[in-house]
Tab-separated table of C-alpha atoms in Angstrom:
chain	number	residue	atom	x	y	z
C	1	MET	CA	-0.113	0.090	-0.268
C	2	PRO	CA	1.130	3.352	-0.277
C	3	HIS	CA	2.725	5.647	2.110
C	4	ASP	CA	0.997	8.944	2.567
C	5	HIS	CA	3.561	11.392	3.661
C	6	GLY	CA	0.581	14.196	3.154
C	7	LEU	CA	1.524	17.992	2.936
C	8	PRO	CA	0.335	19.583	6.238
C	9	ARG	CA	-3.126	21.759	5.672
C	10	ARG	CA	-2.356	24.918	3.920
C	11	ARG	CA	1.256	24.732	4.656
C	12	VAL	CA	3.282	27.920	4.154
C	13	LEU	CA	6.704	27.685	2.461
C	14	ARG	CA	8.966	30.578	3.126
C	15	THR	CA	11.778	30.339	0.842
C	16	ALA	CA	13.743	33.245	-0.510
C	17	LEU	CA	12.629	34.247	-4.029
C	18	ALA	CA	14.781	35.603	-7.162
C	19	THR	CA	13.798	37.979	-9.380
C	20	THR	CA	13.460	37.054	-13.008
C	21	ALA	CA	16.796	38.127	-14.120
C	22	ALA	CA	18.075	34.704	-12.020
C	23	LEU	CA	15.423	32.526	-14.282
C	24	SER	CA	17.682	30.427	-16.261
C	25	ALA	CA	18.351	32.798	-18.464
C	26	SER	CA	21.089	30.856	-20.605
C	27	LEU	CA	17.772	28.454	-21.533
C	28	LEU	CA	16.559	31.467	-23.659
C	29	ASP	CA	19.784	32.778	-24.981
C	30	ALA	CA	20.739	28.960	-26.070
C	31	ALA	CA	17.197	28.449	-28.048
C	32	PRO	CA	17.679	27.399	-31.475
C	33	THR	CA	17.507	30.276	-34.016
C	34	HIS	CA	14.997	28.805	-36.183
C	35	ALA	CA	12.465	29.255	-33.125
C	36	ALA	CA	12.501	32.951	-32.928
C	37	GLY	CA	11.178	33.861	-36.076
C	38	CYS	CA	8.081	31.665	-34.942
C	39	SER	CA	4.950	33.514	-34.129
C	40	ARG	CA	4.019	34.795	-30.623
C	41	ILE	CA	0.602	33.645	-31.150
C	42	GLY	CA	0.283	29.965	-32.894
C	43	ALA	CA	-3.010	28.600	-34.232
C	44	LEU	CA	-5.617	26.922	-32.460
C	45	ASN	CA	-5.895	23.840	-35.168
C	46	ASP	CA	-1.716	23.236	-34.721
C	47	GLN	CA	0.502	21.528	-32.331
C	48	SER	CA	1.602	23.377	-29.745
C	49	ALA	CA	5.403	24.815	-29.724
C	50	VAL	CA	7.335	24.914	-27.081
C	51	ARG	CA	6.564	28.409	-25.566
C	52	SER	CA	7.431	30.163	-22.513
C	53	LEU	CA	5.736	32.940	-20.867
C	54	THR	CA	6.609	35.259	-18.016
C	55	LEU	CA	4.781	36.949	-15.142
C	56	GLY	CA	6.689	39.235	-13.354
C	57	ASP	CA	9.051	36.513	-11.010
C	58	THR	CA	7.533	33.588	-12.451
C	59	ARG	CA	8.210	31.898	-15.665
C	60	LEU	CA	6.166	29.092	-17.532
C	61	THR	CA	7.167	26.905	-20.112
C	62	TYR	CA	5.068	23.949	-22.105
C	63	VAL	CA	7.495	21.511	-22.338
C	64	VAL	CA	5.616	19.462	-25.058
C	65	ASP	CA	5.872	15.692	-24.924
C	66	ALA	CA	3.085	14.480	-27.400
C	67	ALA	CA	0.877	15.628	-30.257
C	68	MET	CA	-2.600	14.321	-30.312
C	69	GLU	CA	-5.529	15.078	-32.464
C	70	LEU	CA	-9.155	14.264	-30.574
C	71	ASP	CA	-12.134	12.904	-32.658
C	72	PRO	CA	-14.984	15.528	-32.619
C	73	VAL	CA	-17.597	13.252	-32.406
C	74	GLY	CA	-15.664	10.413	-30.084
C	75	PHE	CA	-13.943	13.223	-27.657
C	76	LEU	CA	-16.670	15.578	-27.159
C	77	PRO	CA	-19.677	14.229	-28.239
C	78	ALA	CA	-21.749	16.683	-26.678
C	79	VAL	CA	-20.639	19.658	-28.760
C	80	PRO	CA	-23.505	19.992	-31.811
C	81	ALA	CA	-21.935	19.523	-35.493
C	82	ALA	CA	-23.013	22.503	-36.388
C	83	TYR	CA	-20.211	24.416	-34.055
C	84	TRP	CA	-17.604	22.456	-36.170
C	85	GLN	CA	-19.152	23.539	-39.348
C	86	GLU	CA	-19.010	27.300	-38.251
C	87	HIS	CA	-15.632	27.327	-36.853
C	88	PRO	CA	-13.321	25.143	-39.062
C	89	GLU	CA	-10.102	27.099	-37.884
C	90	ALA	CA	-10.894	25.205	-34.759
C	91	LEU	CA	-9.951	21.844	-36.633
C	92	THR	CA	-6.951	20.448	-38.445
C	93	ARG	CA	-6.841	19.171	-42.223
C	94	SER	CA	-8.277	15.980	-40.934
C	95	GLY	CA	-10.953	17.240	-39.148
C	96	ARG	CA	-10.034	17.251	-35.871
C	97	ILE	CA	-8.817	18.777	-33.131
C	98	ALA	CA	-5.217	19.518	-31.999
C	99	ALA	CA	-4.480	18.876	-28.652
C	100	SER	CA	-0.689	18.720	-27.399
C	101	ALA	CA	0.248	16.968	-24.072
C	102	GLY	CA	3.246	17.336	-22.047
C	103	GLY	CA	4.182	19.525	-18.878
C	104	VAL	CA	3.932	22.963	-17.419
C	105	LEU	CA	7.317	23.991	-16.251
C	106	VAL	CA	7.292	26.575	-13.510
C	107	GLU	CA	10.442	28.400	-12.567
C	108	ARG	CA	11.114	30.791	-9.950
C	109	GLY	CA	14.599	31.490	-8.571
C	110	ARG	CA	16.486	28.250	-8.405
C	111	ARG	CA	13.726	26.066	-7.780
C	112	LYS	CA	11.605	23.791	-10.546
C	113	LEU	CA	8.130	22.618	-10.589
C	114	LEU	CA	7.016	20.531	-12.902
C	115	ILE	CA	2.966	20.189	-13.559
C	116	ASP	CA	2.409	16.887	-15.278
C	117	VAL	CA	4.394	15.066	-17.335
C	118	GLY	CA	2.557	14.091	-21.137
C	119	LEU	CA	1.713	11.389	-22.759
C	120	GLY	CA	4.808	9.230	-23.109
C	121	ALA	CA	4.698	5.705	-24.931
C	122	ASN	CA	0.681	5.614	-24.302
C	123	VAL	CA	-1.341	5.764	-27.188
C	124	LEU	CA	-4.873	7.520	-27.276
C	125	SER	CA	-7.935	5.200	-27.566
C	126	SER	CA	-8.730	4.949	-31.558
C	127	ALA	CA	-12.308	5.957	-30.651
C	128	LEU	CA	-11.030	9.307	-29.437
C	129	GLY	CA	-8.548	10.296	-32.022
C	130	VAL	CA	-4.839	9.571	-33.052
C	131	SER	CA	-1.426	10.521	-30.850
C	132	HIS	CA	2.324	10.064	-30.855
C	133	GLY	CA	3.923	10.581	-27.870
C	134	GLY	CA	7.242	10.356	-25.635
C	135	ALA	CA	9.099	13.305	-26.337
C	136	LEU	CA	9.337	14.989	-23.109
C	137	LEU	CA	12.933	14.060	-21.741
C	138	ASN	CA	14.197	15.045	-25.690
C	139	THR	CA	12.327	18.400	-24.710
C	140	PHE	CA	13.809	18.865	-21.601
C	141	ARG	CA	17.437	18.443	-23.536
C	142	ALA	CA	16.781	21.091	-26.123
C	143	LEU	CA	16.096	23.544	-23.558
C	144	ARG	CA	19.403	22.800	-21.600
C	145	VAL	CA	16.860	21.772	-18.493
C	146	PRO	CA	18.376	18.718	-16.666
C	147	PRO	CA	15.684	16.720	-14.951
C	148	GLU	CA	17.620	16.388	-11.922
C	149	SER	CA	17.095	20.065	-11.338
C	150	VAL	CA	13.184	19.448	-11.143
C	151	ASP	CA	12.820	19.643	-7.477
C	152	THR	CA	8.555	19.198	-7.505
C	153	VAL	CA	6.061	16.808	-9.668
C	154	ALA	CA	2.614	17.448	-9.161
C	155	PHE	CA	-0.103	16.221	-11.255
C	156	THR	CA	-3.120	17.644	-11.955
C	157	HIS	CA	-4.882	14.267	-12.612
C	158	LEU	CA	-3.708	10.695	-13.436
C	159	HIS	CA	-5.202	10.273	-16.825
C	160	THR	CA	-2.683	8.396	-19.257
C	161	ASP	CA	-1.716	11.766	-21.019
C	162	HIS	CA	-0.680	13.213	-18.094
C	163	THR	CA	1.515	10.422	-16.336
C	164	GLY	CA	3.421	9.075	-19.144
C	165	LEU	CA	7.131	9.787	-18.531
C	166	GLY	CA	6.397	9.712	-14.735
C	167	PHE	CA	8.774	6.747	-14.479
C	168	VAL	CA	11.676	5.287	-16.402
C	169	PRO	CA	13.290	1.920	-16.709
C	170	ASP	CA	17.097	1.761	-15.819
C	171	ARG	CA	19.399	-0.717	-17.495
C	172	ASP	CA	17.954	-3.538	-15.638
C	173	GLN	CA	14.169	-2.364	-16.569
C	174	ALA	CA	13.935	-1.377	-12.511
C	175	LEU	CA	11.595	1.964	-12.573
C	176	HIS	CA	12.522	4.838	-10.995
C	177	LYS	CA	11.406	8.599	-11.038
C	178	ALA	CA	12.356	10.301	-14.331
C	179	PHE	CA	13.063	13.420	-12.541
C	180	PRO	CA	15.081	11.508	-9.608
C	181	HIS	CA	15.271	14.438	-7.263
C	182	ALA	CA	11.564	15.698	-7.238
C	183	ASP	CA	9.035	15.234	-4.883
C	184	TYR	CA	5.900	13.376	-6.628
C	185	LEU	CA	2.366	14.868	-5.991
C	186	VAL	CA	-1.327	14.179	-6.094
C	187	ALA	CA	-4.331	15.063	-4.721
C	188	GLY	CA	-5.477	12.622	-2.099
C	189	ALA	CA	-9.347	12.756	-3.874
C	190	GLU	CA	-7.479	11.810	-6.986
C	191	TRP	CA	-5.413	9.260	-5.949
C	192	GLY	CA	-7.496	6.912	-3.703
C	193	PRO	CA	-10.033	5.999	-6.644
C	194	PHE	CA	-7.234	5.290	-8.779
C	195	TRP	CA	-5.532	2.951	-6.386
C	196	ARG	CA	-8.761	1.044	-5.353
C	197	GLY	CA	-9.573	0.336	-9.145
C	198	GLU	CA	-12.479	2.352	-9.053
C	199	ILE	CA	-11.583	4.195	-12.370
C	200	LYS	CA	-11.120	2.646	-15.658
C	201	VAL	CA	-11.582	5.646	-17.924
C	202	GLY	CA	-8.203	6.878	-18.707
C	203	ALA	CA	-6.511	4.773	-15.973
C	204	PRO	CA	-2.447	4.860	-16.570
C	205	SER	CA	-0.871	1.502	-16.236
C	206	TRP	CA	-0.956	-0.401	-12.926
C	207	ASP	CA	2.853	-1.659	-13.192
C	208	ASN	CA	4.564	0.885	-14.756
C	209	PHE	CA	3.029	3.932	-13.154
C	210	MET	CA	0.538	3.297	-10.103
C	211	VAL	CA	2.705	0.580	-8.034
C	212	PRO	CA	5.591	2.641	-8.579
C	213	MET	CA	3.846	6.179	-7.663
C	214	SER	CA	2.617	4.052	-4.624
C	215	ARG	CA	6.115	4.129	-3.315
C	216	VAL	CA	6.913	7.745	-3.630
C	217	LEU	CA	3.575	9.748	-3.703
C	218	ARG	CA	2.943	12.765	-1.357
C	219	LYS	CA	-0.863	13.543	-0.990
C	220	PHE	CA	-2.320	16.797	-0.448
C	221	ASP	CA	-5.869	18.446	-0.104
C	222	ASP	CA	-7.992	21.197	-1.686
C	223	GLY	CA	-5.939	24.913	-0.393
C	224	ASP	CA	-2.746	23.160	0.214
C	225	GLU	CA	0.492	25.123	-1.019
C	226	VAL	CA	2.066	22.439	-2.893
C	227	TRP	CA	5.344	24.911	-3.689
C	228	PRO	CA	5.746	28.441	-3.050
C	229	GLY	CA	3.560	30.361	-4.459
C	230	VAL	CA	1.336	27.717	-5.865
C	231	THR	CA	-2.272	26.519	-4.347
C	232	ALA	CA	-4.193	23.510	-5.018
C	233	LEU	CA	-7.848	23.952	-6.366
C	234	ILE	CA	-9.470	20.429	-6.407
C	235	THR	CA	-11.750	20.626	-9.147
C	236	PRO	CA	-13.322	17.357	-9.729
C	237	GLY	CA	-15.667	16.056	-12.274
C	238	HIS	CA	-12.901	14.901	-15.208
C	239	SER	CA	-12.020	12.920	-12.397
C	240	PRO	CA	-12.283	12.188	-8.866
C	241	GLY	CA	-9.567	14.465	-7.478
C	242	HIS	CA	-8.698	16.575	-10.788
C	243	THR	CA	-6.999	19.706	-9.341
C	244	THR	CA	-6.206	22.949	-11.078
C	245	TYR	CA	-3.020	24.777	-9.742
C	246	VAL	CA	-3.061	28.500	-9.088
C	247	VAL	CA	0.200	29.885	-9.734
C	248	SER	CA	0.805	33.421	-7.808
C	249	ALA	CA	3.036	35.816	-9.408
C	250	SER	CA	4.280	39.355	-8.248
C	251	ARG	CA	2.489	42.539	-8.573
C	252	GLY	CA	-1.059	40.301	-8.068
C	253	ARG	CA	-1.079	38.465	-11.126
C	254	ARG	CA	-1.692	34.585	-11.147
C	255	ILE	CA	-2.284	31.868	-13.751
C	256	LEU	CA	-4.202	28.937	-13.392
C	257	VAL	CA	-3.061	25.823	-14.965
C	258	LEU	CA	-6.432	24.038	-15.797
C	259	GLY	CA	-5.734	20.436	-16.356
C	260	ASP	CA	-8.231	18.971	-18.087
C	261	ALA	CA	-11.532	20.880	-16.668
C	262	PHE	CA	-11.715	22.253	-20.602
C	263	HIS	CA	-10.586	20.333	-23.451
C	264	THR	CA	-11.334	23.274	-26.345
C	265	PRO	CA	-12.012	26.889	-25.843
C	266	ALA	CA	-15.874	26.377	-27.305
C	267	GLN	CA	-16.310	24.720	-23.536
C	268	LEU	CA	-15.415	28.325	-22.255
C	269	THR	CA	-17.970	29.602	-24.069
C	270	HIS	CA	-20.363	26.776	-23.736
C	271	PRO	CA	-19.399	25.145	-20.445
C	272	GLU	CA	-22.592	22.886	-20.426
C	273	TRP	CA	-20.916	20.785	-23.324
C	274	PRO	CA	-18.953	17.808	-21.218
C	275	SER	CA	-16.085	15.448	-22.654
C	276	GLY	CA	-16.391	11.914	-23.704
C	277	PRO	CA	-13.922	10.779	-20.718
C	278	ASP	CA	-15.647	12.968	-17.950
C	279	VAL	CA	-16.379	10.717	-15.101
C	280	ASP	CA	-18.937	13.265	-13.563
C	281	VAL	CA	-20.536	15.580	-15.774
C	282	GLU	CA	-22.173	17.230	-12.870
C	283	GLY	CA	-19.179	17.730	-11.216
C	284	VAL	CA	-17.844	19.043	-14.360
C	285	LEU	CA	-20.220	21.709	-14.852
C	286	LYS	CA	-20.017	22.881	-11.317
C	287	ALA	CA	-15.792	22.960	-11.744
C	288	ARG	CA	-16.365	25.222	-14.684
C	289	ARG	CA	-18.523	27.514	-13.008
C	290	THR	CA	-15.993	27.455	-10.065
C	291	LEU	CA	-13.188	27.824	-12.987
C	292	LEU	CA	-15.081	30.652	-14.949
C	293	ASP	CA	-15.243	32.988	-11.782
C	294	GLN	CA	-11.584	32.628	-11.202
C	295	LEU	CA	-10.331	33.050	-14.744
C	296	LEU	CA	-13.071	36.339	-15.157
C	297	THR	CA	-11.066	38.435	-12.661
C	298	PRO	CA	-8.621	40.938	-13.167
C	299	HIS	CA	-4.934	39.976	-13.788
C	300	THR	CA	-5.813	36.569	-14.113
C	301	TYR	CA	-4.241	34.328	-16.826
C	302	ALA	CA	-4.626	30.413	-17.742
C	303	PHE	CA	-2.303	27.792	-19.347
C	304	ALA	CA	-4.817	24.959	-20.900
C	305	PHE	CA	-2.962	21.776	-22.235
C	306	HIS	CA	-4.885	20.995	-25.031
C	307	PHE	CA	-5.640	24.105	-26.726
C	308	GLY	CA	-3.599	23.647	-29.918
C	309	ASP	CA	-0.850	26.172	-29.924
C	310	GLN	CA	-2.913	28.517	-28.115
C	311	ALA	CA	-2.162	27.200	-24.678
C	312	PHE	CA	-1.635	30.489	-22.763
C	313	GLY	CA	-4.514	32.838	-22.793
C	314	ARG	CA	-6.959	35.028	-20.797
C	315	VAL	CA	-11.120	34.532	-20.217
C	316	MET	CA	-12.713	37.671	-21.507
C	317	ARG	CA	-16.201	38.491	-22.111
C	318	ASP	CA	-17.108	39.311	-25.105
C	319	ALA	CA	-20.711	41.765	-26.513
C	320	ALA	CA	-22.784	39.136	-25.810
C	321	ARG	CA	-21.414	38.338	-22.184
C	322	ASP	CA	-20.238	35.061	-23.508
C	323	ALA	CA	-16.870	33.904	-21.991
C	324	GLN	CA	-13.851	33.834	-24.815
C	325	TRP	CA	-10.637	32.203	-25.128
C	326	GLN	CA	-8.274	35.271	-25.828
C	327	PRO	CA	-4.608	33.999	-26.355
C	328	VAL	CA	-1.934	35.980	-25.334
C	329	PRO	CA	2.041	36.309	-26.542
C	330	ALA	CA	4.092	33.744	-25.338
C	331	ARG	CA	7.408	33.165	-26.748
C	332	ALA	CA	8.196	30.359	-28.685
C	333	LEU	CA	11.429	28.416	-27.869
C	334	LEU	CA	11.462	25.395	-30.021
C	335	SER	CA	8.797	24.371	-32.785
C	336	SER	CA	6.715	21.639	-31.742
C	337	PRO	CA	9.167	18.910	-31.380
C	338	ILE	CA	6.591	15.851	-32.199
C	339	ARG	CA	4.041	15.283	-34.948
C	340	ILE	CA	1.116	12.891	-35.779
C	341	SER	CA	3.261	10.504	-38.128
């Protein structure tokens, strides 16, 4: 059984925080020159570039691991066909939804937090779409960020496209943490149902993830500070303990790492449209109401794993008072490291 080294409720970690100047400036200087010409806002129907957004003393980088294309009918059966006909810009040439996967690297001072670890060798069910993963560690190498430098890995939830590169085999095929010096964190509300085998939809490999994770995990609760300036907001519905991370930055700004509460910007405008893999539709609707209240407050940004090449953005209201995704400029450090083969 797993050891529960649970984090104290609302523990406040006091760490000296450096300014932006200390944030791995060499990584940006070393970025390949071909990335410099990339647009600072990409296309919704393209796989994500490796992009970075700096908010004061905090930098977030989308470390891309996988390319996915979601089937509009299989993955989003609640979305009317008419919507896709009216919004062809939301679909790839193959008529599917571009949805990269990977991890969000949060840097402040010398510390590094990674939120989620991509798809890895896992494969998306053919009923849901197509996928090609496994680039995460290569992307880290291209960024010149050693996995050993990551001090914390936190999971939004335990689906295969968010847990793929959690553990890697050594020469003897024994599994160890891909980020060897990191604490591995997950919400207690998420871990329990998966560990008891109650959740089948999207569940990661028992032997390749769940068992090794049980030996190292640390659990947290809603409202806990899991890393300096990063608070867990439990938003169940897509999975039992699905977690949004609220990353606070200087001058009152913050960015919400949304996990899979939303899979496409259309669900911000139409929160009543659930996704096929959601385990609790009523829970999803409640979570989205909570998140939209947060996202529409001033100085709030968001990161969405699966919003094509528009992962960083803000939520604004249009003239009809509908919520709309507004992508924000984010520097392309590398072009998309992986494509659908």
